[in-house]
XYZ file of C-alpha atoms in Angstrom:
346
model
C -10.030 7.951 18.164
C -8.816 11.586 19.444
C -5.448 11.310 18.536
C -6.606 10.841 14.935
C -9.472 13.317 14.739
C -7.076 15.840 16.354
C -4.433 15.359 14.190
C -6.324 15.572 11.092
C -7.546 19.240 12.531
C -4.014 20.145 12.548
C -3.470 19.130 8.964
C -6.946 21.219 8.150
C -6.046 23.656 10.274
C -2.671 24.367 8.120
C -4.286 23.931 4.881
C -6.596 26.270 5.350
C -4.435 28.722 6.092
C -2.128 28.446 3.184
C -5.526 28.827 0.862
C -6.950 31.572 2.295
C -3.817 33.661 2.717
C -2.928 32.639 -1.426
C -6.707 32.941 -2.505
C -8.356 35.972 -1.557
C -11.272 35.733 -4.034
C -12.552 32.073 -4.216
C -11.233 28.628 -3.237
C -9.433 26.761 -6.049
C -9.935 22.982 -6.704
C -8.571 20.461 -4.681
C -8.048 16.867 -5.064
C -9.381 14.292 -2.352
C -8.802 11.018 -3.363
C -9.532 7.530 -1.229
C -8.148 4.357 -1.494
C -10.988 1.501 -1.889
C -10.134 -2.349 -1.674
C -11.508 -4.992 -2.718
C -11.605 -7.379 -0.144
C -13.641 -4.693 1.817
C -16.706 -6.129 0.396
C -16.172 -9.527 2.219
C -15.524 -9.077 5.919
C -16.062 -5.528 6.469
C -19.195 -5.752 3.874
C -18.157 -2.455 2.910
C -19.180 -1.778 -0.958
C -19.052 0.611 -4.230
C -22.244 2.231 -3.471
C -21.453 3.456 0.207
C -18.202 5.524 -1.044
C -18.746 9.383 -0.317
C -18.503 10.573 -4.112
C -19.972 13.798 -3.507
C -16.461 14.711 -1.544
C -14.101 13.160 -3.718
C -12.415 13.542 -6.496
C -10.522 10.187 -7.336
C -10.365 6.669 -6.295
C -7.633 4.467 -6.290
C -8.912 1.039 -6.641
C -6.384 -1.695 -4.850
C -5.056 -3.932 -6.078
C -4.402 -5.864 -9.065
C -1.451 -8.120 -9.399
C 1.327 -8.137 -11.489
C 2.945 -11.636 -12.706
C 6.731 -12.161 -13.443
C 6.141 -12.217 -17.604
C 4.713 -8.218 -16.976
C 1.302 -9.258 -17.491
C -1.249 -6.847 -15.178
C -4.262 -9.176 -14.602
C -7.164 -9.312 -11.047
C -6.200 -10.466 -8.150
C -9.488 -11.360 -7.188
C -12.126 -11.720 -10.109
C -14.967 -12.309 -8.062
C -15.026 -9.010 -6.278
C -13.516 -7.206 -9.634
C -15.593 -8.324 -12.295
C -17.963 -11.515 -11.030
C -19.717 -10.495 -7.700
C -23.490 -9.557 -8.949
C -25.322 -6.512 -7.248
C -28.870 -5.847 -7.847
C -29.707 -4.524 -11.285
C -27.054 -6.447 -12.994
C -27.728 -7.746 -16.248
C -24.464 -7.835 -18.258
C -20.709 -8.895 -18.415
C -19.170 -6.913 -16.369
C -20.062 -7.173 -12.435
C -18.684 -6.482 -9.230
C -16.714 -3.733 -7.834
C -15.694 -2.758 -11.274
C -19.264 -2.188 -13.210
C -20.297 -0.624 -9.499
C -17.288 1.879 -9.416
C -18.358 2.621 -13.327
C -21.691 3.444 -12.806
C -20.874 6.036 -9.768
C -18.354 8.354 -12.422
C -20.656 7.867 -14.882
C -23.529 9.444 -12.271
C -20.599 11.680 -10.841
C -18.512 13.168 -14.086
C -15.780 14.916 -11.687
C -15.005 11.205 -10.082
C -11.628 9.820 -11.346
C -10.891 6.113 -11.020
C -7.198 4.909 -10.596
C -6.548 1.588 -10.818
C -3.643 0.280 -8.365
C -1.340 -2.416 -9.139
C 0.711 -4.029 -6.458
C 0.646 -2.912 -3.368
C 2.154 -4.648 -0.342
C 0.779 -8.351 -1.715
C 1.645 -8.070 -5.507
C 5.267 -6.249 -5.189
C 7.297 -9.027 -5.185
C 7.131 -9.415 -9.388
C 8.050 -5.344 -9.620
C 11.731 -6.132 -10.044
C 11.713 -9.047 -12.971
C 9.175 -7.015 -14.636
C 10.836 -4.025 -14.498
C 14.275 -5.583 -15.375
C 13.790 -5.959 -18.885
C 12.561 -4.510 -22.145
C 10.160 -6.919 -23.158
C 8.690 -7.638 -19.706
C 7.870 -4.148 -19.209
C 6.009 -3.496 -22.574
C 4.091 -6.945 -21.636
C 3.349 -4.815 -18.375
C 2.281 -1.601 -19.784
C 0.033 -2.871 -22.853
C -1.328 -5.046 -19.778
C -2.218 -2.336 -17.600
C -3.467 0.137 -20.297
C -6.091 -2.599 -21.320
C -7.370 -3.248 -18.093
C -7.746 0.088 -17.290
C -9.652 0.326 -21.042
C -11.550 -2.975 -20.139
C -13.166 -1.305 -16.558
C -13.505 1.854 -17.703
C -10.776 3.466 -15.679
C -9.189 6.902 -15.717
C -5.242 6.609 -15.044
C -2.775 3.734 -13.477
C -1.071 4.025 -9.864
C 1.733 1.849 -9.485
C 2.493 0.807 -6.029
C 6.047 -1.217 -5.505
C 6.824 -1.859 -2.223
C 9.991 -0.841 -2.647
C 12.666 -0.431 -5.377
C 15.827 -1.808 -3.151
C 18.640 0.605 -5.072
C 19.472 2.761 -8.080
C 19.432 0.061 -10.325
C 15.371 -0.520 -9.504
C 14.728 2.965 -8.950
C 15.717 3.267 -12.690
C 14.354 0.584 -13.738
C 11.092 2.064 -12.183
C 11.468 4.923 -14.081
C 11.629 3.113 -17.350
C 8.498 1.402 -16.271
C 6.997 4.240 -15.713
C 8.071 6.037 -18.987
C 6.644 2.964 -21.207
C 2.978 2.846 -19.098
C 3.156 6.875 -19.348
C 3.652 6.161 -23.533
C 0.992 3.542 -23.813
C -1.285 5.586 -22.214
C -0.843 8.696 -24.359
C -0.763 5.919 -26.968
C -4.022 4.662 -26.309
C -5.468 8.232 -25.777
C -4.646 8.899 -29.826
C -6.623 6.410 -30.877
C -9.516 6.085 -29.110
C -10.141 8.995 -26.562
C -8.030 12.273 -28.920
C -6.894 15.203 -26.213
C -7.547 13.657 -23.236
C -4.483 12.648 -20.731
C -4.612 9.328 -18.560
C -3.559 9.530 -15.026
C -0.065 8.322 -13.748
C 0.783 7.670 -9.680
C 2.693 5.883 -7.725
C 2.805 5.176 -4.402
C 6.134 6.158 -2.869
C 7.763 5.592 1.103
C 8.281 8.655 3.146
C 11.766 6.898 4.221
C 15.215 8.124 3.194
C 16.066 4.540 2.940
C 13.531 4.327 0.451
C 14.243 7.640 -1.712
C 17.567 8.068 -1.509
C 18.280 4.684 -4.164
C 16.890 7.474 -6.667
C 19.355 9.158 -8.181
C 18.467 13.052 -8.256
C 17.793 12.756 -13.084
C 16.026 9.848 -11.705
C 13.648 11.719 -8.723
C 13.735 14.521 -11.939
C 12.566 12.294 -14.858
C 9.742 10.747 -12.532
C 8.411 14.344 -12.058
C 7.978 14.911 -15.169
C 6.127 11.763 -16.233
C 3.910 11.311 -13.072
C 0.792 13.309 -12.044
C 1.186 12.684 -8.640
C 3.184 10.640 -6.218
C 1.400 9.502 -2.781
C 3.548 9.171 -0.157
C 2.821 6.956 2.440
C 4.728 8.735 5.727
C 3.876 6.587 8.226
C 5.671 3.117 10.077
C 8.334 5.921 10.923
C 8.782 4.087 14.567
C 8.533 0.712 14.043
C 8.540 -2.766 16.616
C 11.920 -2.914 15.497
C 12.926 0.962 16.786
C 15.298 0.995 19.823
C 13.707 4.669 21.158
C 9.831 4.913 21.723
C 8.570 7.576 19.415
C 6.537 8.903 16.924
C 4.934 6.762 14.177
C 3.346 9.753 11.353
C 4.965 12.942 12.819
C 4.493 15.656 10.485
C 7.341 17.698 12.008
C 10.489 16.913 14.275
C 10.364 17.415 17.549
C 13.367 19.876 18.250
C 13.219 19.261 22.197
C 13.610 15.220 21.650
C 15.073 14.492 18.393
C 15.851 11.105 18.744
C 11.817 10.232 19.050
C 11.504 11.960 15.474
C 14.374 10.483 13.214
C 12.413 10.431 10.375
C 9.041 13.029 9.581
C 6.717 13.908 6.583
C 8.246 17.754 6.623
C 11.399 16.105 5.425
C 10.476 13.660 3.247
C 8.086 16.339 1.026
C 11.068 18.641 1.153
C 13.331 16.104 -0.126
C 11.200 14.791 -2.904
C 10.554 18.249 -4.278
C 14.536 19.043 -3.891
C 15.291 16.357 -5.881
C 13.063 17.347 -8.765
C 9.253 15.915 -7.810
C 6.843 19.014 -8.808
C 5.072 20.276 -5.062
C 1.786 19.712 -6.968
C 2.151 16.407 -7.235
C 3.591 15.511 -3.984
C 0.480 14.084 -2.039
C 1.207 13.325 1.928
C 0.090 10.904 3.545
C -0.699 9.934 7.194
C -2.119 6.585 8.220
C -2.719 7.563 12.236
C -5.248 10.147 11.258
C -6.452 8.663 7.447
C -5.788 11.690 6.015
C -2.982 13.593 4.345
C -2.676 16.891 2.425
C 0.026 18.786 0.133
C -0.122 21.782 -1.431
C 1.074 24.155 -4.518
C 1.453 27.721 -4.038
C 1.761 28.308 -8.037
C -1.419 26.784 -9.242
C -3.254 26.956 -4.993
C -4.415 23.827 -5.415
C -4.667 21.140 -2.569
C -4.413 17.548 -2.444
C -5.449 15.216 0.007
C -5.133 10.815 0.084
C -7.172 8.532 2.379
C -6.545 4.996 2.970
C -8.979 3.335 2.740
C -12.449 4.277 2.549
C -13.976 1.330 4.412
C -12.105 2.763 7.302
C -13.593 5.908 7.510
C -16.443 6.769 10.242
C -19.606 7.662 8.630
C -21.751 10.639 9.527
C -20.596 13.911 11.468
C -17.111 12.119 12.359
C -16.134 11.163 8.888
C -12.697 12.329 7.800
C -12.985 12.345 4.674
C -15.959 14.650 5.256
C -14.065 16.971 7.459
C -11.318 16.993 5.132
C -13.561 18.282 1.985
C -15.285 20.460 4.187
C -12.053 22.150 5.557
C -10.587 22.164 1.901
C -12.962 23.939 -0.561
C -13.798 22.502 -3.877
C -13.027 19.589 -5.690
C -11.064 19.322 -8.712
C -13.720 19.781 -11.432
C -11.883 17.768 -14.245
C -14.054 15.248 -16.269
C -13.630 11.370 -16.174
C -13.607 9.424 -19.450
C -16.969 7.071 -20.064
C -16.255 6.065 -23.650
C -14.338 2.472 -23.986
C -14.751 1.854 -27.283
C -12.677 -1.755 -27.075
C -12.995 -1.982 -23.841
C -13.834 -6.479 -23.790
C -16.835 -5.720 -21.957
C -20.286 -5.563 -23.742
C -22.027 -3.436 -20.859
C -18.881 -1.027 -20.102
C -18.804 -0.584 -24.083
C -21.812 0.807 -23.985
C -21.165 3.211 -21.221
C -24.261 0.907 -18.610
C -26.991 2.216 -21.510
C-alpha cells in the first residue's frame, strides 16, 4: 500500500531528525513495541515464533477479558494456554509458553499483557465502580501476568464515557499499579512491572479527564498508546482525513481532529512526553518522542499485519530509529500455577 509505506517515511523521516539533531554522539534506546493477537493463529495462521524479536522491544499480547465481579481471566484458552506446538511437554502451551520462550531467548523483549480491548470493554465500568470489584481486578491481573510469565499490564477500555469513569479509571489504575509493586516485594525485589493503557486520540474521549486526573495517570503509567486514528468516520458529513498527523491549514474542515493535537493535549494536561506513544493505524506505525531523556517510542498494531521481508514496517521503523531499549525482562515466576513457566522452560 503506498499511502501507508509513504506515510510511515514521513513519521521516520521526522524522528530521525529530532535524534540526530539531540544526539550528536550515539543513538539512545528506543522502544518498538507490536501488538500480537491471539486469534491470529487461526485464520491468518500467523504464530509466536514468526514475530520479529530482534526489532522489538515489547509486545502487547491482546486480549484477555475482564468479567463484571473484576476477575481478569482468557478469553480464549486454547490459543493462550492449550494449543500444543512442537516440543511441548508441559502445562503451559500455546501462545503463552511460545511468547515465554522467545524473552527468555531474547532478554531485552518485554511482554504486556492486554486486557479488554474493543470485545472485553463493556465490564470496565462495574469493575471500576467499586472498591471491592477493582481489588478482585487487580489481584486478578497481577496473577495472570505471574502465571504466563509476563512483564507489565496494559489496560485497554474502550472508552471511559465521563469524569466519573475517567476517575474511576484512575483508581483502577492506582490499585493494579500497587499490586504490582506489591507483588515485585515479594517475589522479584527492585524490579518495576509495566503499566499502559490504551487511550483515544479524540477530544471526546480525553476531555471527561479532569486535568489532577490526566496528572495522577502520568504519574502512575509508563506509557499511554494512543490510538489516533477513525478521525473521519462513515458517520462524518465532510470527506477527509482518517490518521492525519497534522491539520491541514488550507482545508480545515477535512482535519477536525489530528494526532499533533491530541499529543499536545495529553502532555498539557499532565501525561509525561515520554510516555505518550502515537499511534497510526493507516500506516501500522506510530512514534513519540522525549527531548529530556532522547528516547523514541514507536506502537504497531498488530504484528500479523505486517509485510515480511524488505517491506516490513516494523523493520523500517527499527531501522530508521536506532537501538532498542536495552532493559531486561523478568524470567523468574516463582508461584507462577504453571509447572513449566516455574521453572523458567528448563
Amino acid at each position: 500500500m503506498i499511502f501507508s509505506v509513504t506515510r510511515l517515511a514521513v513519521l521516520l523521516s521526522l524522528a530521525s531528525s529530532l535524534c540526530t539533531v539531540a544526539t550528536a554522539s550515539a543513538p539512545r534506546p528506543f522502544v518498538n513495541s507490536i501488538y500480537f493477537v491471539n486469534w491470529g493463529i487461526y485464520g491468518r495462521n500467523f504464530q509466536p515464533s514468526e514475530l520479529p524479536v530482534d526489532k522489538v522491544s515489547h509486545i502487547l499480547y491482546a486480549f484477555v477479558r475482564v468479567e463484571a465481579d473484576g476477575t481478569v481471566r482468557s478469553g480464549d484458552t486454547y490459543a493462550d494456554i492449550e494449543k500444543r506446538y512442537p516440543g511441548d511437554c508441559t502445562n503451559a502451551y500455546g501462545c503463552v509458553k511460545q511468547l515465554y520462550s522467545l524473552k527468555k531467548n531474547n532478554r531485552k523483549l518485554k511482554l504486556m499483557l492486554s486486557i479488554g480491548g474493543w470485545t472485553w470493554s463493556s465490564n470496565f465500568a462495574t469493575v471500576a465502580s467499586s472498591d471491592a470489584t477493582r481489588k478482585t481486578f487487580a489481584r486478578t491481573a497481577v496473577g495472570l501476568m505471574s502465571d504466563w510469565g509476563f512483564d507489565g499490564i496494559d489496560v485497554d477500555w474502550e472508552f471511559p464515557k465521563n469524569t466519573k469513569e475517567a476517575g474511576d479509571l484512575l483508581l483502577l489504575l492506582q490499585g493494579l499499579r500497587t499490586e504490582l509493586d506489591s507483588y515485585a516485594a515479594r517475589f522479584a525485589a527492585g524490579h518495576h512491572f509495566l503499566l499502559s493503557i490504551a487511550a483515544s486520540a479524540g477530544p471526546a474521549q480525553y476531555q471527561v479527564y479532569e486535568a489532577s486526573q490526566m496528572r495522577q495517570l502520568g504519574e502512575v503509567l509508563d506509557y499511554v498508546n494512543l490510538m489516533a486514528y477513525d478521525f473521519t468516520t462513515g458517520g462524518s458529513q465532510i470527506s477527509g482525513h482518517s490518521a492525519n498527523l497534522s491539520p491541514n491549514p488550507g482545508q480545515p474542515n477535512t482535519t477536525p481532529f489530528s494526532a499533533e493535537a491530541a499529543v499536545e493535549a495529553y502532555i498539557q494536561r499532565g501525561i509525561p512526553s515520554r510516555a505518550t506513544v502515537y499511534y497510526d493505524e493507516v500506516a501500522d506505525g506510530s512514534y513519540s518522542y522525549d527531548r529530556v531523556l532522547q528516547e523514541l517510542v514507536s506502537m504497531f498494531w498488530e504484528a500479523s499485519g505486517d509485510k515480511k521481508g524488505s517491506d516490513s514496517l516494523i523493520d523500517a521503523s527499527f531501522s530508521g530509529l536506532g537501538a532498542l531499549d536495552g532493559t531486561l525482562n523478568y524470567l523468574n515466576y516463582s508461584n507462577s500455577r504453571y509447572d513449566n513457566i516455574r521453572k523458567g522452560l528448563d
